[in-house]
PDB file of C-alpha atoms in Angstrom:
ATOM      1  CA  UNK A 180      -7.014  12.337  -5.130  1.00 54.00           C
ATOM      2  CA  UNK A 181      -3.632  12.518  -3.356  1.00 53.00           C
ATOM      3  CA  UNK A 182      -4.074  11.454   0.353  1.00 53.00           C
ATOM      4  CA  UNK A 183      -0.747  11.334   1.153  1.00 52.00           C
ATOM      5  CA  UNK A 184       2.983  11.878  -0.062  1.00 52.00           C
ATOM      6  CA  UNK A 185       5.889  11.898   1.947  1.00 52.00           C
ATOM      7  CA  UNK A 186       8.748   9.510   3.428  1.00 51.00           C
ATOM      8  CA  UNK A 187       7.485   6.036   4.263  1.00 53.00           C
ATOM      9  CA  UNK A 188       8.342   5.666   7.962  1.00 47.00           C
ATOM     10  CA  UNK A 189       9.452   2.011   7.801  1.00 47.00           C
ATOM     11  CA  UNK A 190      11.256   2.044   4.585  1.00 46.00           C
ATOM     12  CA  UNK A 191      12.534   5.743   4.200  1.00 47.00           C
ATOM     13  CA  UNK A 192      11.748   6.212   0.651  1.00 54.00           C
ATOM     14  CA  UNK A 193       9.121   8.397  -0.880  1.00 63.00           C
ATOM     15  CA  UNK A 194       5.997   7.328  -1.382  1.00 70.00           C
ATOM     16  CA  UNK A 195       2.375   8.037  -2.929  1.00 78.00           C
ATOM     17  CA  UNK A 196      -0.982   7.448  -1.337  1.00 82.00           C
ATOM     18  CA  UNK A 197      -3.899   7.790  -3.956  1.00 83.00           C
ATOM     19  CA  UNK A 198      -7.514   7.072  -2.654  1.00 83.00           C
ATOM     20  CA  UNK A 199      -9.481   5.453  -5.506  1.00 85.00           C
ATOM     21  CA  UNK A 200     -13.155   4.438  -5.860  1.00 85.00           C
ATOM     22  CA  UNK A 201     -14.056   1.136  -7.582  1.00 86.00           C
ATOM     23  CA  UNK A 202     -16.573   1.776  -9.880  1.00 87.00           C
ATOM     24  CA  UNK A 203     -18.634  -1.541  -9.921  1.00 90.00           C
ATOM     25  CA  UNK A 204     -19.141  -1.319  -6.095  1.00 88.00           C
ATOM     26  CA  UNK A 205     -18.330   1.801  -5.022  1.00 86.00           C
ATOM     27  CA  UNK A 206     -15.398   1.039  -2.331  1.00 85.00           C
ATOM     28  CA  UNK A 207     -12.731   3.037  -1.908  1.00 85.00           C
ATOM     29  CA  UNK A 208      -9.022   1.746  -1.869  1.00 86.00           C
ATOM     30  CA  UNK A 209      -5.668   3.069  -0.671  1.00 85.00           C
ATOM     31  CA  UNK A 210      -2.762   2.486  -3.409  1.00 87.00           C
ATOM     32  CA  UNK A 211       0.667   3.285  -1.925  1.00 86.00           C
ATOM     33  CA  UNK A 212       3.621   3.704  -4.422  1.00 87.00           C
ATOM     34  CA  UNK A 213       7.021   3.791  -4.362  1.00 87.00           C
ATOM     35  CA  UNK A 214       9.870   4.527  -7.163  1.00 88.00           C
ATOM     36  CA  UNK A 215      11.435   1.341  -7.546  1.00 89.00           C
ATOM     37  CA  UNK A 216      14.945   2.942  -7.844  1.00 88.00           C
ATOM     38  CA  UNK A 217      14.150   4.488  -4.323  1.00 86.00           C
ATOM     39  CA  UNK A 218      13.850   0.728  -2.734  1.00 86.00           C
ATOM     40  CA  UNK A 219      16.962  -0.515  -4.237  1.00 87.00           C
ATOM     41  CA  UNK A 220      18.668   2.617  -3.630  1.00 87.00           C
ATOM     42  CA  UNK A 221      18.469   2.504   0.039  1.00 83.00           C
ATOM     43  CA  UNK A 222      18.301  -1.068   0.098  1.00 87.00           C
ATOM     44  CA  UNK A 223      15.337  -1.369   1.592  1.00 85.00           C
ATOM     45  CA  UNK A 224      14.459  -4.436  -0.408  1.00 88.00           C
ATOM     46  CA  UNK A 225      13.803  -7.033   2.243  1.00 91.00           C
ATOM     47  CA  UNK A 226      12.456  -4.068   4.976  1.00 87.00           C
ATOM     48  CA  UNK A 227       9.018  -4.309   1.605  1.00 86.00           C
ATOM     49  CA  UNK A 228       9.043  -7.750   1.169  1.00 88.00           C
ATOM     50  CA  UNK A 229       8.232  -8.225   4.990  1.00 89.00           C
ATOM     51  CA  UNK A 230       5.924  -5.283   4.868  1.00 86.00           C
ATOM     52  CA  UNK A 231       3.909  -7.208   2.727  1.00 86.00           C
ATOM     53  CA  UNK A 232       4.429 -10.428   4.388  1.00 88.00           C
ATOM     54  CA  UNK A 233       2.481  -9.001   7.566  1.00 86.00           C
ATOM     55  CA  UNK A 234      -0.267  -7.889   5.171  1.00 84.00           C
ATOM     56  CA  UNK A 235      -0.987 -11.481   3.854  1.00 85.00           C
ATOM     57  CA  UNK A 236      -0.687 -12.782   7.274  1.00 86.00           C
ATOM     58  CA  UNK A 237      -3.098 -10.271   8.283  1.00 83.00           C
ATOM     59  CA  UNK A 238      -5.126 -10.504   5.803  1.00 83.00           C
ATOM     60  CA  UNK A 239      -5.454 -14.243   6.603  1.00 86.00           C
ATOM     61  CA  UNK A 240      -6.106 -14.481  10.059  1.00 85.00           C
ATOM     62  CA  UNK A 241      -8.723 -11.796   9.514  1.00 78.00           C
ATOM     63  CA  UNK A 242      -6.622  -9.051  12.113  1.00 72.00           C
ATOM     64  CA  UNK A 243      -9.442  -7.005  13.503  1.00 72.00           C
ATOM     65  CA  UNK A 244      -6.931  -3.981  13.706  1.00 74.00           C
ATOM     66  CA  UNK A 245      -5.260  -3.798  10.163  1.00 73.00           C
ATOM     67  CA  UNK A 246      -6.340  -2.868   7.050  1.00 77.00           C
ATOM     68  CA  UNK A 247      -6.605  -5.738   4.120  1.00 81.00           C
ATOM     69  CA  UNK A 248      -4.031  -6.112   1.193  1.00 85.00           C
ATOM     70  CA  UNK A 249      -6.383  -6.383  -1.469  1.00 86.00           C
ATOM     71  CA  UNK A 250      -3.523  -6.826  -3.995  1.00 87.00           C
ATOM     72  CA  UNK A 251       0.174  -6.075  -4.940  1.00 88.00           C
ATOM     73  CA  UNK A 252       1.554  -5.462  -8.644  1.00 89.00           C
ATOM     74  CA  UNK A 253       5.362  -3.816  -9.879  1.00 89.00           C
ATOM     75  CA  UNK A 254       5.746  -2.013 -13.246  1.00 91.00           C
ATOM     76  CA  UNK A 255       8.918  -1.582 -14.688  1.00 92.00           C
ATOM     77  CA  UNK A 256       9.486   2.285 -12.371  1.00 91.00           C
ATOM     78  CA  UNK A 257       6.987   1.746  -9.490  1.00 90.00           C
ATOM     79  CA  UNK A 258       5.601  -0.719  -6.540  1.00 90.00           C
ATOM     80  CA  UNK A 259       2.431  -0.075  -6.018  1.00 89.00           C
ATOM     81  CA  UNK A 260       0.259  -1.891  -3.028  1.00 89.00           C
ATOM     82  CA  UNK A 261      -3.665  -1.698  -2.780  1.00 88.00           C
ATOM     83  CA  UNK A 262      -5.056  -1.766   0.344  1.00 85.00           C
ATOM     84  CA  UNK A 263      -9.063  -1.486   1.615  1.00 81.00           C
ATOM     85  CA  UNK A 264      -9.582   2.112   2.533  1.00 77.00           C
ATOM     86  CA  UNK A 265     -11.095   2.935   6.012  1.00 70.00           C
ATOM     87  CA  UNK A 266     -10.613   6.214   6.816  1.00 59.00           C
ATOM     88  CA  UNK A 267     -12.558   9.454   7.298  1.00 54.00           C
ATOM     89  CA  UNK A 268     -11.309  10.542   3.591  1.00 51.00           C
ATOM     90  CA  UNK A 269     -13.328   8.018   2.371  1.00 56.00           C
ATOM     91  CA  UNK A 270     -16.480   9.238   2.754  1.00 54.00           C
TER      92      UNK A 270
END
């Protein structure tokens, strides 16, 4: 299911939100993508890398207030980020 697609905000480029259900344990994730060719495009290269830098911080510290990076992968057209899902369009 398609939960969102539109311009990212912070980087400008368009993006992907699929909500996903893991099987084994029946969580739900949120996996943004982006075209690759977008990112480079727009040069928007370093605006990601620190996205994702906050999300490992956060994800350290244990932030009360933002989600958890659960993981982040590239293949050779898309970057794709997986994030914990809590929102209403989980349920």
């Amino acid at each position: 299911m398609v939960i969102s697609k539109g311009i990212d905000t912070v980087l400008l480029v368009m993006e992907q939100v699929l909500l996903t259900q893991y099987k084994v344990t029946g969580e739900y994730f949120a996996i943004k993508a982006l075209k690759k060719g977008d990112v480079i495009a727009r040069d928007e290269v370093d605006s990601l890398m620190s996205e994702r830098n906050i999300f490992e911080v956060a994800n350290r510290i244990r932030h009360p207030f933002l989600v958890n990076l659960m993981a982040c992968f590239q293949t050779t057209v898309r970057i794709t980020s997986c994030c914990l899902c809590v929102s209403a369009y989980c349920h």
